[in-house]
Amino acid sequence: MTSYIFPPAPQAAVPVRGSPQQYAVSRIFCVGRNYAAHAREMGFDPDREPPFYFNKTPIDLVPSGATVPYPLGSQNYHYEMELVIALGQPAFRVAPEQAQACVWGYACGLDMTRRDLQIKSREMGRPWDFGKDFEQSAVISELVPASAIGHPTRGAIQLSVNGQLRQNADLKDLIWSVPEIVANLSHYYHLQPGDLIYTGTPEGVGAVQPGDHITGRIDGVGEIALTIGQPE
Ligand code: MN
């Protein structure tokens, strides 16, 4: 048996609705600017340029319903409501027509963002990691298997802060669809079961403060909630 210098970190995992089994996570990919109106609000012209990605670390995962402290080093902390894909089959150089069969299920996700740090690095041509890949930045609901809900291609995706609707869009407005994203990524990675993909947020992103309560929902997928606590 392998002996370690210090105990390994616990396996990152996501609960599955109606099941005692959890989904073990190995990687988290995130799509940038995948709704036209959000691309415009961030100061870009939406187009059909190939999608681009950034990553979060699995230890960033936090379950729906949690309270997270206002993050370190930021004064502009934003929510981004997103559909999350969970892979269930390896995908390597697949076509969009084959990609859907590799998807195990879906969840609601919040791509929490230190917007000030993201924009500063973007302007300096530096990586986005400080703005995107930080502790408790990947909020996720229970996963639901595609065998139960199918593969959602339309339906409302919404987010409210303290009961006030802030994001209200439709999954049909994704620039790159679920099968297209999986197919595209599969030309750059050997995608595996355990890989999550946050598919991008619609328009209406904005800042939250300590004490705020976020709720989100996606038709046919589920609901998600997060409370913002005081900074540590
Ligand atoms: Mn995002």
PDB file of C-alpha atoms and ligand atoms in Angstrom:
ATOM      1  CA  MET A   1       0.000   0.000   0.000  1.00  0.00           C
ATOM      2  CA  THR A   2       1.278   3.460  -0.892  1.00  0.00           C
ATOM      3  CA  SER A   3       2.383   5.547   2.037  1.00  0.00           C
ATOM      4  CA  TYR A   4       2.015   9.332   1.791  1.00  0.00           C
ATOM      5  CA  ILE A   5       3.973  12.129   3.479  1.00  0.00           C
ATOM      6  CA  PHE A   6       0.640  13.689   4.482  1.00  0.00           C
ATOM      7  CA  PRO A   7      -2.908  12.420   4.002  1.00  0.00           C
ATOM      8  CA  PRO A   8      -4.188  12.944   0.419  1.00  0.00           C
ATOM      9  CA  ALA A   9      -6.979  15.489  -0.088  1.00  0.00           C
ATOM     10  CA  PRO A  10     -10.465  13.981  -0.123  1.00  0.00           C
ATOM     11  CA  GLN A  11     -11.832  13.037  -3.559  1.00  0.00           C
ATOM     12  CA  ALA A  12     -13.888  15.918  -4.999  1.00  0.00           C
ATOM     13  CA  ALA A  13     -17.390  14.603  -5.695  1.00  0.00           C
ATOM     14  CA  VAL A  14     -20.918  15.795  -6.473  1.00  0.00           C
ATOM     15  CA  PRO A  15     -24.154  14.265  -5.094  1.00  0.00           C
ATOM     16  CA  VAL A  16     -26.577  12.689  -7.554  1.00  0.00           C
ATOM     17  CA  ARG A  17     -30.303  13.310  -7.166  1.00  0.00           C
ATOM     18  CA  GLY A  18     -32.089  10.245  -5.863  1.00  0.00           C
ATOM     19  CA  SER A  19     -28.939   8.153  -5.539  1.00  0.00           C
ATOM     20  CA  PRO A  20     -26.621   7.209  -2.666  1.00  0.00           C
ATOM     21  CA  GLN A  21     -23.729   7.281  -5.162  1.00  0.00           C
ATOM     22  CA  GLN A  22     -21.652  10.388  -5.850  1.00  0.00           C
ATOM     23  CA  TYR A  23     -20.005  11.549  -9.080  1.00  0.00           C
ATOM     24  CA  ALA A  24     -16.221  11.719  -8.596  1.00  0.00           C
ATOM     25  CA  VAL A  25     -14.739  14.815 -10.263  1.00  0.00           C
ATOM     26  CA  SER A  26     -11.347  14.869 -11.952  1.00  0.00           C
ATOM     27  CA  ARG A  27     -11.319  18.116 -14.001  1.00  0.00           C
ATOM     28  CA  ILE A  28     -13.423  21.254 -14.424  1.00  0.00           C
ATOM     29  CA  PHE A  29     -13.508  23.051 -17.790  1.00  0.00           C
ATOM     30  CA  CYS A  30     -15.393  26.333 -18.259  1.00  0.00           C
ATOM     31  CA  VAL A  31     -16.481  27.941 -21.536  1.00  0.00           C
ATOM     32  CA  GLY A  32     -15.995  31.692 -21.951  1.00  0.00           C
ATOM     33  CA  ARG A  33     -18.575  34.026 -23.564  1.00  0.00           C
ATOM     34  CA  ASN A  34     -21.054  31.417 -24.798  1.00  0.00           C
ATOM     35  CA  TYR A  35     -24.154  33.654 -24.922  1.00  0.00           C
ATOM     36  CA  ALA A  36     -24.160  36.587 -27.366  1.00  0.00           C
ATOM     37  CA  ALA A  37     -25.765  39.100 -24.983  1.00  0.00           C
ATOM     38  CA  HIS A  38     -23.219  38.280 -22.253  1.00  0.00           C
ATOM     39  CA  ALA A  39     -20.330  38.682 -24.713  1.00  0.00           C
ATOM     40  CA  ARG A  40     -21.722  42.146 -25.521  1.00  0.00           C
ATOM     41  CA  GLU A  41     -22.086  43.150 -21.850  1.00  0.00           C
ATOM     42  CA  MET A  42     -18.418  42.182 -21.350  1.00  0.00           C
ATOM     43  CA  GLY A  43     -17.438  44.496 -24.224  1.00  0.00           C
ATOM     44  CA  PHE A  44     -17.007  41.978 -27.060  1.00  0.00           C
ATOM     45  CA  ASP A  45     -18.759  41.256 -30.346  1.00  0.00           C
ATOM     46  CA  PRO A  46     -20.256  37.779 -30.246  1.00  0.00           C
ATOM     47  CA  ASP A  47     -19.248  35.602 -33.157  1.00  0.00           C
ATOM     48  CA  ARG A  48     -18.686  32.016 -34.163  1.00  0.00           C
ATOM     49  CA  GLU A  49     -14.980  32.066 -33.419  1.00  0.00           C
ATOM     50  CA  PRO A  50     -14.021  28.718 -31.891  1.00  0.00           C
ATOM     51  CA  PRO A  51     -14.993  28.514 -28.213  1.00  0.00           C
ATOM     52  CA  PHE A  52     -12.333  29.194 -25.588  1.00  0.00           C
ATOM     53  CA  TYR A  53     -11.896  27.731 -22.149  1.00  0.00           C
ATOM     54  CA  PHE A  54     -10.441  28.188 -18.710  1.00  0.00           C
ATOM     55  CA  ASN A  55     -10.220  25.723 -15.864  1.00  0.00           C
ATOM     56  CA  LYS A  56     -11.098  25.508 -12.224  1.00  0.00           C
ATOM     57  CA  THR A  57      -9.531  23.125  -9.728  1.00  0.00           C
ATOM     58  CA  PRO A  58     -11.803  20.380  -8.319  1.00  0.00           C
ATOM     59  CA  ILE A  59     -11.064  21.561  -4.773  1.00  0.00           C
ATOM     60  CA  ASP A  60     -12.912  24.800  -5.741  1.00  0.00           C
ATOM     61  CA  LEU A  61     -16.215  22.849  -5.737  1.00  0.00           C
ATOM     62  CA  VAL A  62     -18.814  23.821  -3.162  1.00  0.00           C
ATOM     63  CA  PRO A  63     -22.297  22.307  -2.869  1.00  0.00           C
ATOM     64  CA  SER A  64     -25.505  24.249  -3.458  1.00  0.00           C
ATOM     65  CA  GLY A  65     -26.889  25.676  -0.245  1.00  0.00           C
ATOM     66  CA  ALA A  66     -23.502  26.619   1.196  1.00  0.00           C
ATOM     67  CA  THR A  67     -22.464  29.928   2.699  1.00  0.00           C
ATOM     68  CA  VAL A  68     -19.101  31.077   1.328  1.00  0.00           C
ATOM     69  CA  PRO A  69     -17.011  33.956   2.671  1.00  0.00           C
ATOM     70  CA  TYR A  70     -16.575  37.008   0.430  1.00  0.00           C
ATOM     71  CA  PRO A  71     -13.392  36.014  -1.458  1.00  0.00           C
ATOM     72  CA  LEU A  72      -9.863  37.109  -0.707  1.00  0.00           C
ATOM     73  CA  GLY A  73      -8.264  39.898  -2.713  1.00  0.00           C
ATOM     74  CA  SER A  74     -11.385  41.106  -4.539  1.00  0.00           C
ATOM     75  CA  GLN A  75     -13.827  43.987  -4.331  1.00  0.00           C
ATOM     76  CA  ASN A  76     -15.987  42.948  -7.275  1.00  0.00           C
ATOM     77  CA  TYR A  77     -17.339  39.444  -6.705  1.00  0.00           C
ATOM     78  CA  HIS A  78     -19.749  38.271  -9.448  1.00  0.00           C
ATOM     79  CA  TYR A  79     -22.206  35.431  -9.971  1.00  0.00           C
ATOM     80  CA  GLU A  80     -22.500  33.576 -13.306  1.00  0.00           C
ATOM     81  CA  MET A  81     -25.381  31.108 -13.646  1.00  0.00           C
ATOM     82  CA  GLU A  82     -24.495  28.153 -15.897  1.00  0.00           C
ATOM     83  CA  LEU A  83     -25.570  24.742 -17.169  1.00  0.00           C
ATOM     84  CA  VAL A  84     -22.959  22.137 -16.176  1.00  0.00           C
ATOM     85  CA  ILE A  85     -22.204  19.016 -18.255  1.00  0.00           C
ATOM     86  CA  ALA A  86     -20.936  15.855 -16.526  1.00  0.00           C
ATOM     87  CA  LEU A  87     -19.108  13.400 -18.782  1.00  0.00           C
ATOM     88  CA  GLY A  88     -19.867   9.707 -18.431  1.00  0.00           C
ATOM     89  CA  GLN A  89     -17.867   8.214 -21.297  1.00  0.00           C
ATOM     90  CA  PRO A  90     -14.412   8.969 -22.672  1.00  0.00           C
ATOM     91  CA  ALA A  91     -14.526  11.450 -25.556  1.00  0.00           C
ATOM     92  CA  PHE A  92     -11.550  11.856 -27.857  1.00  0.00           C
ATOM     93  CA  ARG A  93     -11.828  13.424 -31.320  1.00  0.00           C
ATOM     94  CA  VAL A  94     -15.577  12.882 -31.425  1.00  0.00           C
ATOM     95  CA  ALA A  95     -17.986  14.606 -33.801  1.00  0.00           C
ATOM     96  CA  PRO A  96     -20.924  16.570 -32.366  1.00  0.00           C
ATOM     97  CA  GLU A  97     -23.227  13.732 -33.490  1.00  0.00           C
ATOM     98  CA  GLN A  98     -21.323  11.311 -31.229  1.00  0.00           C
ATOM     99  CA  ALA A  99     -20.718  13.730 -28.370  1.00  0.00           C
ATOM    100  CA  GLN A 100     -24.123  13.609 -26.691  1.00  0.00           C
ATOM    101  CA  ALA A 101     -23.714   9.903 -25.920  1.00  0.00           C
ATOM    102  CA  CYS A 102     -20.635  10.804 -23.818  1.00  0.00           C
ATOM    103  CA  VAL A 103     -22.671  13.054 -21.479  1.00  0.00           C
ATOM    104  CA  TRP A 104     -23.770  11.340 -18.264  1.00  0.00           C
ATOM    105  CA  GLY A 105     -25.836  14.168 -16.826  1.00  0.00           C
ATOM    106  CA  TYR A 106     -26.317  17.815 -15.971  1.00  0.00           C
ATOM    107  CA  ALA A 107     -26.327  20.214 -13.031  1.00  0.00           C
ATOM    108  CA  CYS A 108     -26.862  23.871 -12.238  1.00  0.00           C
ATOM    109  CA  GLY A 109     -23.607  25.702 -11.585  1.00  0.00           C
ATOM    110  CA  LEU A 110     -22.381  29.084 -10.395  1.00  0.00           C
ATOM    111  CA  ASP A 111     -19.059  30.181 -11.910  1.00  0.00           C
ATOM    112  CA  MET A 112     -18.227  32.625  -9.103  1.00  0.00           C
ATOM    113  CA  THR A 113     -15.765  35.213 -10.367  1.00  0.00           C
ATOM    114  CA  ARG A 114     -13.416  37.823  -8.868  1.00  0.00           C
ATOM    115  CA  ARG A 115     -14.313  40.173 -11.746  1.00  0.00           C
ATOM    116  CA  ASP A 116     -11.794  42.879 -10.837  1.00  0.00           C
ATOM    117  CA  LEU A 117      -8.916  40.389 -10.875  1.00  0.00           C
ATOM    118  CA  GLN A 118     -10.185  38.722 -14.078  1.00  0.00           C
ATOM    119  CA  ILE A 119     -10.445  42.028 -15.965  1.00  0.00           C
ATOM    120  CA  LYS A 120      -7.078  43.234 -14.703  1.00  0.00           C
ATOM    121  CA  SER A 121      -5.354  40.063 -15.927  1.00  0.00           C
ATOM    122  CA  ARG A 122      -7.296  40.156 -19.204  1.00  0.00           C
ATOM    123  CA  GLU A 123      -6.146  43.717 -19.863  1.00  0.00           C
ATOM    124  CA  MET A 124      -2.532  42.773 -19.127  1.00  0.00           C
ATOM    125  CA  GLY A 125      -2.698  39.685 -21.376  1.00  0.00           C
ATOM    126  CA  ARG A 126      -2.207  37.427 -18.360  1.00  0.00           C
ATOM    127  CA  PRO A 127      -4.031  34.210 -17.397  1.00  0.00           C
ATOM    128  CA  TRP A 128      -7.492  34.422 -15.816  1.00  0.00           C
ATOM    129  CA  ASP A 129      -6.736  32.015 -12.962  1.00  0.00           C
ATOM    130  CA  PHE A 130      -6.758  34.635 -10.175  1.00  0.00           C
ATOM    131  CA  GLY A 131     -10.194  35.792 -11.302  1.00  0.00           C
ATOM    132  CA  LYS A 132     -11.701  32.356 -11.889  1.00  0.00           C
ATOM    133  CA  ASP A 133      -9.852  29.521 -10.145  1.00  0.00           C
ATOM    134  CA  PHE A 134     -10.065  30.271  -6.436  1.00  0.00           C
ATOM    135  CA  GLU A 135     -11.376  28.507  -3.351  1.00  0.00           C
ATOM    136  CA  GLN A 136     -15.143  27.825  -3.334  1.00  0.00           C
ATOM    137  CA  SER A 137     -15.583  29.410  -6.774  1.00  0.00           C
ATOM    138  CA  ALA A 138     -17.288  26.395  -8.426  1.00  0.00           C
ATOM    139  CA  VAL A 139     -20.754  26.027  -6.925  1.00  0.00           C
ATOM    140  CA  ILE A 140     -22.749  23.021  -8.110  1.00  0.00           C
ATOM    141  CA  SER A 141     -26.174  21.507  -7.512  1.00  0.00           C
ATOM    142  CA  GLU A 142     -27.005  17.817  -7.403  1.00  0.00           C
ATOM    143  CA  LEU A 143     -26.344  16.103 -10.732  1.00  0.00           C
ATOM    144  CA  VAL A 144     -29.259  14.627 -12.643  1.00  0.00           C
ATOM    145  CA  PRO A 145     -28.618  11.818 -15.130  1.00  0.00           C
ATOM    146  CA  ALA A 146     -29.540  12.339 -18.785  1.00  0.00           C
ATOM    147  CA  SER A 147     -31.246   8.948 -18.523  1.00  0.00           C
ATOM    148  CA  ALA A 148     -33.825  10.709 -16.311  1.00  0.00           C
ATOM    149  CA  ILE A 149     -34.151  14.164 -17.907  1.00  0.00           C
ATOM    150  CA  GLY A 150     -32.830  13.782 -21.441  1.00  0.00           C
ATOM    151  CA  HIS A 151     -30.441  16.355 -22.959  1.00  0.00           C
ATOM    152  CA  PRO A 152     -31.808  19.877 -22.416  1.00  0.00           C
ATOM    153  CA  THR A 153     -31.510  22.127 -25.480  1.00  0.00           C
ATOM    154  CA  ARG A 154     -33.982  24.850 -24.484  1.00  0.00           C
ATOM    155  CA  GLY A 155     -35.656  26.171 -21.372  1.00  0.00           C
ATOM    156  CA  ALA A 156     -35.224  29.025 -18.946  1.00  0.00           C
ATOM    157  CA  ILE A 157     -31.915  29.624 -17.159  1.00  0.00           C
ATOM    158  CA  GLN A 158     -32.447  32.163 -14.380  1.00  0.00           C
ATOM    159  CA  LEU A 159     -30.709  33.688 -11.368  1.00  0.00           C
ATOM    160  CA  SER A 160     -32.017  35.927  -8.606  1.00  0.00           C
ATOM    161  CA  VAL A 161     -30.256  37.868  -5.866  1.00  0.00           C
ATOM    162  CA  ASN A 162     -32.333  38.391  -2.718  1.00  0.00           C
ATOM    163  CA  GLY A 163     -35.408  37.399  -4.730  1.00  0.00           C
ATOM    164  CA  GLN A 164     -34.755  39.895  -7.527  1.00  0.00           C
ATOM    165  CA  LEU A 165     -34.390  38.393 -11.033  1.00  0.00           C
ATOM    166  CA  ARG A 166     -30.961  39.260 -12.489  1.00  0.00           C
ATOM    167  CA  GLN A 167     -30.346  36.672 -15.203  1.00  0.00           C
ATOM    168  CA  ASN A 168     -33.209  35.393 -17.369  1.00  0.00           C
ATOM    169  CA  ALA A 169     -32.279  33.655 -20.610  1.00  0.00           C
ATOM    170  CA  ASP A 170     -32.859  30.445 -22.535  1.00  0.00           C
ATOM    171  CA  LEU A 171     -30.538  27.498 -23.111  1.00  0.00           C
ATOM    172  CA  LYS A 172     -31.356  27.707 -26.833  1.00  0.00           C
ATOM    173  CA  ASP A 173     -29.272  30.909 -26.920  1.00  0.00           C
ATOM    174  CA  LEU A 174     -26.006  29.055 -26.212  1.00  0.00           C
ATOM    175  CA  ILE A 175     -23.619  30.025 -29.044  1.00  0.00           C
ATOM    176  CA  TRP A 176     -21.939  26.601 -28.793  1.00  0.00           C
ATOM    177  CA  SER A 177     -24.341  23.771 -27.921  1.00  0.00           C
ATOM    178  CA  VAL A 178     -23.569  20.948 -25.492  1.00  0.00           C
ATOM    179  CA  PRO A 179     -22.567  18.446 -28.231  1.00  0.00           C
ATOM    180  CA  GLU A 180     -20.482  21.094 -30.006  1.00  0.00           C
ATOM    181  CA  ILE A 181     -18.584  21.966 -26.806  1.00  0.00           C
ATOM    182  CA  VAL A 182     -17.860  18.334 -25.954  1.00  0.00           C
ATOM    183  CA  ALA A 183     -16.757  17.658 -29.541  1.00  0.00           C
ATOM    184  CA  ASN A 184     -14.542  20.752 -29.664  1.00  0.00           C
ATOM    185  CA  LEU A 185     -12.841  20.047 -26.296  1.00  0.00           C
ATOM    186  CA  SER A 186     -12.303  16.413 -27.322  1.00  0.00           C
ATOM    187  CA  HIS A 187      -9.863  17.613 -29.985  1.00  0.00           C
ATOM    188  CA  TYR A 188      -7.643  19.099 -27.267  1.00  0.00           C
ATOM    189  CA  TYR A 189      -8.079  16.668 -24.359  1.00  0.00           C
ATOM    190  CA  HIS A 190      -8.834  13.014 -23.775  1.00  0.00           C
ATOM    191  CA  LEU A 191     -12.098  13.782 -21.989  1.00  0.00           C
ATOM    192  CA  GLN A 192     -12.964  11.246 -19.310  1.00  0.00           C
ATOM    193  CA  PRO A 193     -15.822  10.346 -16.970  1.00  0.00           C
ATOM    194  CA  GLY A 194     -15.370  12.716 -14.031  1.00  0.00           C
ATOM    195  CA  ASP A 195     -14.834  15.786 -16.230  1.00  0.00           C
ATOM    196  CA  LEU A 196     -17.289  18.653 -15.678  1.00  0.00           C
ATOM    197  CA  ILE A 197     -17.865  21.467 -18.178  1.00  0.00           C
ATOM    198  CA  TYR A 198     -19.426  24.792 -17.104  1.00  0.00           C
ATOM    199  CA  THR A 199     -21.027  25.946 -20.367  1.00  0.00           C
ATOM    200  CA  GLY A 200     -20.971  29.734 -19.907  1.00  0.00           C
ATOM    201  CA  THR A 201     -23.330  32.341 -18.503  1.00  0.00           C
ATOM    202  CA  PRO A 202     -26.049  34.471 -20.104  1.00  0.00           C
ATOM    203  CA  GLU A 203     -26.314  38.251 -19.761  1.00  0.00           C
ATOM    204  CA  GLY A 204     -27.057  39.963 -16.464  1.00  0.00           C
ATOM    205  CA  VAL A 205     -23.922  39.150 -14.453  1.00  0.00           C
ATOM    206  CA  GLY A 206     -23.336  41.380 -11.474  1.00  0.00           C
ATOM    207  CA  ALA A 207     -21.773  41.867  -8.073  1.00  0.00           C
ATOM    208  CA  VAL A 208     -22.877  40.425  -4.735  1.00  0.00           C
ATOM    209  CA  GLN A 209     -22.153  41.557  -1.178  1.00  0.00           C
ATOM    210  CA  PRO A 210     -21.902  39.827   2.199  1.00  0.00           C
ATOM    211  CA  GLY A 211     -25.407  38.842   3.299  1.00  0.00           C
ATOM    212  CA  ASP A 212     -26.734  38.381  -0.239  1.00  0.00           C
ATOM    213  CA  HIS A 213     -28.593  35.186  -1.110  1.00  0.00           C
ATOM    214  CA  ILE A 214     -28.359  33.808  -4.661  1.00  0.00           C
ATOM    215  CA  THR A 215     -30.885  31.382  -6.120  1.00  0.00           C
ATOM    216  CA  GLY A 216     -30.809  29.949  -9.624  1.00  0.00           C
ATOM    217  CA  ARG A 217     -32.716  27.443 -11.699  1.00  0.00           C
ATOM    218  CA  ILE A 218     -32.676  25.755 -15.075  1.00  0.00           C
ATOM    219  CA  ASP A 219     -35.869  24.266 -16.534  1.00  0.00           C
ATOM    220  CA  GLY A 220     -35.772  20.493 -16.308  1.00  0.00           C
ATOM    221  CA  VAL A 221     -32.377  20.408 -14.558  1.00  0.00           C
ATOM    222  CA  GLY A 222     -32.826  21.796 -11.056  1.00  0.00           C
ATOM    223  CA  GLU A 223     -32.079  24.606  -8.657  1.00  0.00           C
ATOM    224  CA  ILE A 224     -29.034  26.061  -6.922  1.00  0.00           C
ATOM    225  CA  ALA A 225     -28.482  28.431  -3.997  1.00  0.00           C
ATOM    226  CA  LEU A 226     -25.563  30.256  -2.398  1.00  0.00           C
ATOM    227  CA  THR A 227     -25.255  32.698   0.508  1.00  0.00           C
ATOM    228  CA  ILE A 228     -22.407  35.218   0.661  1.00  0.00           C
ATOM    229  CA  GLY A 229     -20.785  35.476   4.081  1.00  0.00           C
ATOM    230  CA  GLN A 230     -18.474  38.034   5.631  1.00  0.00           C
ATOM    231  CA  PRO A 231     -14.854  38.134   4.416  1.00  0.00           C
ATOM    232  CA  GLU A 232     -12.475  36.059   6.516  1.00  0.00           C
TER     233      GLU A 232
HETATM  234 MN    MN B   1     -18.592  31.565 -16.677  1.00  0.00          MN
END
